[in-house]
Short mmCIF file of C-alpha atoms in Angstrom, two decimals:
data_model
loop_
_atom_site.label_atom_id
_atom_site.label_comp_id
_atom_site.label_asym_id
_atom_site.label_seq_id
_atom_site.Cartn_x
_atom_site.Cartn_y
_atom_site.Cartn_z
CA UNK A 1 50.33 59.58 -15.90
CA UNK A 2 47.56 58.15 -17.76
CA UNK A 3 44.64 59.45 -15.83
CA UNK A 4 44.56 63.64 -16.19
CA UNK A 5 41.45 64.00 -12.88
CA UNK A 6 38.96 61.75 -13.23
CA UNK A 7 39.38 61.75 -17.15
CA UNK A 8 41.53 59.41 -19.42
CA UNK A 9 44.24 60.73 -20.86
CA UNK A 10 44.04 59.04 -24.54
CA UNK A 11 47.09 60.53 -26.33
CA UNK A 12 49.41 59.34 -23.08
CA UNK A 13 47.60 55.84 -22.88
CA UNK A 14 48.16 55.52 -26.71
CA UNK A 15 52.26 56.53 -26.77
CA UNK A 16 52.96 54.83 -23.88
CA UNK A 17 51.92 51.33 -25.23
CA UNK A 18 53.60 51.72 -28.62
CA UNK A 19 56.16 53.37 -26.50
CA UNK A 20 59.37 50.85 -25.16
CA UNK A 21 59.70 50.42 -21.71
CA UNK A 22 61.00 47.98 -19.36
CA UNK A 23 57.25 46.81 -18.52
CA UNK A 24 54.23 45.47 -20.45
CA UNK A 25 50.52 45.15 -19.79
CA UNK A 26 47.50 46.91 -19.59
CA UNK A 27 48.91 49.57 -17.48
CA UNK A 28 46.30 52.77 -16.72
CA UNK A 29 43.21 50.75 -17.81
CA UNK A 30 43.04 48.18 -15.06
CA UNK A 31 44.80 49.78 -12.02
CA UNK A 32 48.35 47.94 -12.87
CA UNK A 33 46.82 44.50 -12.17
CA UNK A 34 48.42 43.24 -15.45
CA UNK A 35 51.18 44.61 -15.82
CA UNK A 36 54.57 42.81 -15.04
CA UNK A 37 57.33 45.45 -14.80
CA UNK A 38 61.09 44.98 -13.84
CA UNK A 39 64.21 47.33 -12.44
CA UNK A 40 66.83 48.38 -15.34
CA UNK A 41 70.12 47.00 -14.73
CA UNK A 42 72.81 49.25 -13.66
CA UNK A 43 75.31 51.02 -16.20
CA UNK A 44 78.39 49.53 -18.01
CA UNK A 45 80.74 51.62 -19.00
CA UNK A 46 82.94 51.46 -21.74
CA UNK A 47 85.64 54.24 -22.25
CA UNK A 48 83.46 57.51 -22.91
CA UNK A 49 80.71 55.20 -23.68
CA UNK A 50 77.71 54.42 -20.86
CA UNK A 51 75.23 51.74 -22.21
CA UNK A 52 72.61 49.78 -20.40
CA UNK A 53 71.78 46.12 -21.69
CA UNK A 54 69.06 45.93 -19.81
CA UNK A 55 66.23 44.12 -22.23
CA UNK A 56 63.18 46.13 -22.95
CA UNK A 57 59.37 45.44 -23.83
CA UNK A 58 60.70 45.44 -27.29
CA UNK A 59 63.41 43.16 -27.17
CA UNK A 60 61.76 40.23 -25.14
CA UNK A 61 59.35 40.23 -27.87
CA UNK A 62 62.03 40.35 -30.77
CA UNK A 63 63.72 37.45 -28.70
CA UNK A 64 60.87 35.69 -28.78
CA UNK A 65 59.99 36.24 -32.19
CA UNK A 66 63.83 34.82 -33.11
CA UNK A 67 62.95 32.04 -30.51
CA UNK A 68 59.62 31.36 -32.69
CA UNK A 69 61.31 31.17 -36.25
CA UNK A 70 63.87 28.36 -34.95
CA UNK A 71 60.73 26.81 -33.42
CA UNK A 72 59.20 26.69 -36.78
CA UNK A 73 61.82 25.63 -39.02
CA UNK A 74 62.98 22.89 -36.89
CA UNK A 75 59.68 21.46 -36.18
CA UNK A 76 59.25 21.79 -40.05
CA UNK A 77 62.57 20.38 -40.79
CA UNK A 78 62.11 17.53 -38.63
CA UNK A 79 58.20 16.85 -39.48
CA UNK A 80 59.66 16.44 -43.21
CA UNK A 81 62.53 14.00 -42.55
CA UNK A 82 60.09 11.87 -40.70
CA UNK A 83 58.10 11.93 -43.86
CA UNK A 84 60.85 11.11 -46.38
CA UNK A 85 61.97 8.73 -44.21
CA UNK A 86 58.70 7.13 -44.42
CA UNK A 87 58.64 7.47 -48.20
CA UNK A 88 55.38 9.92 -47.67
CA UNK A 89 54.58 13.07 -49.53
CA UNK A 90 54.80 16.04 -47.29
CA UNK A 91 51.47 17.27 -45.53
CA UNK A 92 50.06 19.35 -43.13
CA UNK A 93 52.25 22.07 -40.84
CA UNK A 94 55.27 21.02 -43.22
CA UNK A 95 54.04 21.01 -46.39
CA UNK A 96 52.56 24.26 -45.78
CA UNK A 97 56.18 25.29 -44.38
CA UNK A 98 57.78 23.98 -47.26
CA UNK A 99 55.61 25.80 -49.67
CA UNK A 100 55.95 28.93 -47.80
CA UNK A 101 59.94 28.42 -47.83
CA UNK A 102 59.88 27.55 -51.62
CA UNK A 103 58.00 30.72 -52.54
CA UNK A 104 60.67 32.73 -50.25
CA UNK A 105 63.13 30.99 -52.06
CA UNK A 106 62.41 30.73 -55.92
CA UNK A 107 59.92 33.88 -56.05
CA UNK A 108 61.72 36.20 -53.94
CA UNK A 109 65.56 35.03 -53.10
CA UNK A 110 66.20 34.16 -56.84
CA UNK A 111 63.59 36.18 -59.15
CA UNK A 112 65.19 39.03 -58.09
CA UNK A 113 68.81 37.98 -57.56
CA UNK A 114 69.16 35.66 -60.06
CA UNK A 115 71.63 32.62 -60.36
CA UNK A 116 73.39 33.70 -56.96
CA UNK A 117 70.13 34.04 -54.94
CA UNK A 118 70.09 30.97 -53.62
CA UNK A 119 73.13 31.41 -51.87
CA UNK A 120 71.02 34.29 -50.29
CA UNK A 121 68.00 32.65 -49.50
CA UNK A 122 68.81 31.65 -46.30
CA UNK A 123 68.72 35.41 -45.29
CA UNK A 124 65.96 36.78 -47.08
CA UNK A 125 64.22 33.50 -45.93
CA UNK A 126 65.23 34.69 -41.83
CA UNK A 127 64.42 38.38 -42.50
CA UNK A 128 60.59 37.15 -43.88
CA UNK A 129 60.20 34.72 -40.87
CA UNK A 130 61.70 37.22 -38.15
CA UNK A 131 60.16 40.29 -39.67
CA UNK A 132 56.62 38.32 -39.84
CA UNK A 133 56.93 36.72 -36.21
CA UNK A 134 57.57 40.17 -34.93
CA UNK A 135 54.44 42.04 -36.59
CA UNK A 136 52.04 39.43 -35.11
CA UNK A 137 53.51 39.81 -31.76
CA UNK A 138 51.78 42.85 -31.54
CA UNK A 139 48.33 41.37 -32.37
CA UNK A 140 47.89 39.21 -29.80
CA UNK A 141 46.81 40.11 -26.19
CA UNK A 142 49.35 42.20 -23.66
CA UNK A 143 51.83 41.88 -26.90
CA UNK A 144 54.42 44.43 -28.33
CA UNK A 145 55.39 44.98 -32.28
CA UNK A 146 59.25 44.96 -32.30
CA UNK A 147 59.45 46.29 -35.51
CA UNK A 148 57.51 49.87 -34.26
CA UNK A 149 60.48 50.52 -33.23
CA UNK A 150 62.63 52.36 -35.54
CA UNK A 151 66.21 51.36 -33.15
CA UNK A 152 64.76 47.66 -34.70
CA UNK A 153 64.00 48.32 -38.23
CA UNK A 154 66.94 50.09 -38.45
CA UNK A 155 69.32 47.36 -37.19
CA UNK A 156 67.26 45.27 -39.81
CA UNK A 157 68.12 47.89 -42.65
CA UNK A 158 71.90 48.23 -41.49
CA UNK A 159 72.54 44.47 -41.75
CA UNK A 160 71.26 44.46 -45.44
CA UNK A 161 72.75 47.47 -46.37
CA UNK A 162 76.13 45.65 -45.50
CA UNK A 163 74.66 42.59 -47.21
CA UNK A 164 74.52 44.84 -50.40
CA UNK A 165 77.48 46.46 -50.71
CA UNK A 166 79.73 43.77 -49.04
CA UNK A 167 78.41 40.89 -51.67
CA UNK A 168 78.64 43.60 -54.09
CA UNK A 169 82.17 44.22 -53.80
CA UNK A 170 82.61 40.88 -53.86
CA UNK A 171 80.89 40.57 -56.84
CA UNK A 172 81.68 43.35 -58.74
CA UNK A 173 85.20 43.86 -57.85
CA UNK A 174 87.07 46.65 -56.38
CA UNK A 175 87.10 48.49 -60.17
CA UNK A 176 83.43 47.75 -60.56
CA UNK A 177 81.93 48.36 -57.20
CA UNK A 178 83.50 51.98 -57.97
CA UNK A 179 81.42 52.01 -60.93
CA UNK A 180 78.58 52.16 -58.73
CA UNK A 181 80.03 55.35 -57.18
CA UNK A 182 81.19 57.09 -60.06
CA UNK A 183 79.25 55.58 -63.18
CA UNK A 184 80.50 55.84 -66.97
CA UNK A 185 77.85 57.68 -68.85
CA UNK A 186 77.29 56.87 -72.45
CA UNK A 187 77.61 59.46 -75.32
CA UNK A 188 79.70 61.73 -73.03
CA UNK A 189 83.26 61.92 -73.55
CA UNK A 190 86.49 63.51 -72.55
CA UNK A 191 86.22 66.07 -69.72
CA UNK A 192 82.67 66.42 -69.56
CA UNK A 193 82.43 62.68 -68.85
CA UNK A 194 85.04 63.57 -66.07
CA UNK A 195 82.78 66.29 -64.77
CA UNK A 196 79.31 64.38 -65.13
CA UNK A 197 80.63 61.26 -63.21
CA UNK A 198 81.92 63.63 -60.20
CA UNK A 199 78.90 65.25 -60.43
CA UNK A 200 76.76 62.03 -60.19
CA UNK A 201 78.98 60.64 -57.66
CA UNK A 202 77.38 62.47 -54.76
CA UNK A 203 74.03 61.55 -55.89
CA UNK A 204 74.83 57.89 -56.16
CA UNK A 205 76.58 57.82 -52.79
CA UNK A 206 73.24 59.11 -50.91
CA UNK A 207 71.43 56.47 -53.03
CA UNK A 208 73.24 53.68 -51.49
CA UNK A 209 72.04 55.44 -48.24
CA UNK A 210 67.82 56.36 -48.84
CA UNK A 211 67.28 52.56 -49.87
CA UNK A 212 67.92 51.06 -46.36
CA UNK A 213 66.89 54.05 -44.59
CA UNK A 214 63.75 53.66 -46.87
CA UNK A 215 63.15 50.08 -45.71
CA UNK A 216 63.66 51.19 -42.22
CA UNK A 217 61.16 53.78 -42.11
CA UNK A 218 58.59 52.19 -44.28
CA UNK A 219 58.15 48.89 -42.15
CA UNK A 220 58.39 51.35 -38.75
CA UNK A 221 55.72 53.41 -40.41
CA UNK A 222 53.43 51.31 -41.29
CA UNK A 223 53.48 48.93 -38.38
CA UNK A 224 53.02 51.65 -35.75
CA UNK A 225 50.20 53.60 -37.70
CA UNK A 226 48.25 49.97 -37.31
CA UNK A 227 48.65 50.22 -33.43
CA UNK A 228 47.53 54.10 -33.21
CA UNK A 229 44.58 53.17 -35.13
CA UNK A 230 43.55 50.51 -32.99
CA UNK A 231 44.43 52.12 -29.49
CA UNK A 232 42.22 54.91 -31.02
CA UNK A 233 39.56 53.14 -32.03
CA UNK A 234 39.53 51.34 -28.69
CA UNK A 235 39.44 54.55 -26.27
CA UNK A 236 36.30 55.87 -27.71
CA UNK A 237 34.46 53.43 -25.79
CA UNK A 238 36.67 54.90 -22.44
CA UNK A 239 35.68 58.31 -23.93
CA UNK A 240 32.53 57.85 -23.47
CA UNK A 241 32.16 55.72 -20.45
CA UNK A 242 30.14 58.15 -18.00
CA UNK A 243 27.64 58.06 -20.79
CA UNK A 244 25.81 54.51 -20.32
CA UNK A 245 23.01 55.17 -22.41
CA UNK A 246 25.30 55.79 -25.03
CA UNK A 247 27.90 53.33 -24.24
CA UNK A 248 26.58 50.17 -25.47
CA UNK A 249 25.76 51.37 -28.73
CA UNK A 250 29.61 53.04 -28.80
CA UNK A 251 31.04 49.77 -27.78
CA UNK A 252 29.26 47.31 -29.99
CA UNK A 253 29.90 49.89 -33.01
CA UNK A 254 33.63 50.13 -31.83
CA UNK A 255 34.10 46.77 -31.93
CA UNK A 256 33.46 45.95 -34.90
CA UNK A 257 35.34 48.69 -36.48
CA UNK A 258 38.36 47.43 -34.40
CA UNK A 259 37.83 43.51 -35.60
CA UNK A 260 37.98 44.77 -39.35
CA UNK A 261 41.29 47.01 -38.39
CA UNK A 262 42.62 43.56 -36.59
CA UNK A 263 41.95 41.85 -39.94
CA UNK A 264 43.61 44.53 -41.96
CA UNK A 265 46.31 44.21 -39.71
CA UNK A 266 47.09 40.48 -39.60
CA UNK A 267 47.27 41.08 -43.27
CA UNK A 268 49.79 44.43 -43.08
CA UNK A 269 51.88 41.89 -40.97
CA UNK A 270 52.46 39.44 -43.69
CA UNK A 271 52.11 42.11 -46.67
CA UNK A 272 55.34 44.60 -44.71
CA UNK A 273 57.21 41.17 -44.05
CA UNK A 274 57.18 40.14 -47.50
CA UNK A 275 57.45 43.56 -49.19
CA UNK A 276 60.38 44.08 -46.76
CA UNK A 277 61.93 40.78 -47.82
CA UNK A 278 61.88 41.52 -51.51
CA UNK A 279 63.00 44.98 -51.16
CA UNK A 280 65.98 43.32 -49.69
CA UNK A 281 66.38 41.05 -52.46
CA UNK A 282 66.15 43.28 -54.87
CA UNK A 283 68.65 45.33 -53.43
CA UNK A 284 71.27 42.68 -53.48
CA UNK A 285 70.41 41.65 -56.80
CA UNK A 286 71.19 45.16 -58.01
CA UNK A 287 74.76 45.17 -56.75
CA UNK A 288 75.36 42.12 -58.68
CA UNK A 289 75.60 42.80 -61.60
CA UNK A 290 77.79 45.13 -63.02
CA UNK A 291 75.56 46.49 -65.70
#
């Protein structure tokens, strides 16, 4: 599959590592050595419905990554109550945690929410952590990136959008949460205001639907372009492998292309986790407010 003769099959290598499967390794590059694969579980069926639950590449590593962010703010927690408790400033891994947590909170949460954000830190706080554990997943050796996987950015997306207009309903009110559907427009009066506001309503409708499915595809996008780069980069030196007076000076050139993509990467990671966390705010903060 990965092999085409005696030749390496780049584009196949490439899609099936970003690909989701119910294995991961270095299948096709070491003859399966490392590579730990497992059977899917059989079918459950549900009415007309047939789903299979059985966990894939991609979801042991968003597992873990949820696993990792309790990790962290517990040890955090707990490192600071030891500290108080000792009547000592905060320092080291939870002072840096608590900084980190502040900024979430007071920068992100409530600059763009306002008043009511920090009633939604807590979530833009998780979505940060869990989106950031799960883009350095895929950086480190015989990992997977979660979130290039658009089934996981788009359960990420789904749960703000209800964030957004749930909390905006709530907010708003059933009269002005309508508003948002079928807005008053200023200077225009009597039927033509009638026939503007139905005529904006479609257009406001769809726009409560392009900003998740915008935050969806821009953190898929962006996290799986990383990975094709890399895998790229990387099979140039497989390319040309028959050629060994040519190889070394392929490979050591390679490699340090692929160290400065690695670097650009660890920084997409934390940019795409932040940019999606204050997207999110900023979302919720504009359902809050009436005007």
């Amino acid at each position: 599959m990965i092999r085409q003769g005696s030749e390496l099959d780049l584009g196949e290598l490439i899609l099936h590592h970003t690909s989701d499967q119910y294995a991961f390794g270095l299948e096709g590059l070491f003859d399966n050595r490392f590579v730990l694969r497992w059977e899917p579980w059989p079918d459950v069926h549900l009415g007309p419905l047939t789903l299979n639950l059985t966990p894939t590449k991609h979801v042991v590593f968003m597992v873990l990554a949820a696993v990792l962010v309790f990790l962290t703010m517990w040890l955090a927690g707990h490192s600071l109550a030891r500290q108080r408790a000792h009547e000592r400033a905060p320092k080291g891994f939870a002072a840096a945690m608590e900084g980190l947590v502040l900024f979430v909170r007071n920068d992100i949460a409530i600059a763009n929410i306002g008043e009511k954000g920090a009633g939604f830190a807590p979530l833009i706080m998780t979505l940060f952590f869990f989106v950031l554990y799960m883009n350095l997943l895929g950086l480190v050796p015989w990992g997977a990136t979660p979130t290039a996987n658009y089934a996981v950015t788009g359960g990420l997306a789904i749960l703000v959008f209800l964030t957004v207009e749930i909390s905006g309903m709530r907010a708003l009110g059933a009269r002005g949460y309508l508003r948002t559907i079928f807005p008053h427009l200023p200077g225009i009066h009597g039927i033509g205001s009638v026939l503007m506001t139905l005529l904006m309503a479609p257009i406001e409708l769809l726009g409560k639907f392009v900003k998740p499915f915008a935050l969806a595809v821009r953190l898929f996008g962006n996290m799986t372009a990383g990975h094709f780069v890399v895998l790229s980069l990387f099979g140039i030196i497989f390319l040309f492998g028959h050629l060994d007076w040519f190889n070394w000076g392929i490979g050591l050139v390679t490699a340090g292309v692929v160290l400065g993509v690695m670097l650009l990467e660890l920084f997409v990671a934390v940019l795409q986790a932040y940019v999606f966390a204050l997207l999110s705010a900023t979302f919720i903060g504009l359902m809050q407010h009436e005007h």
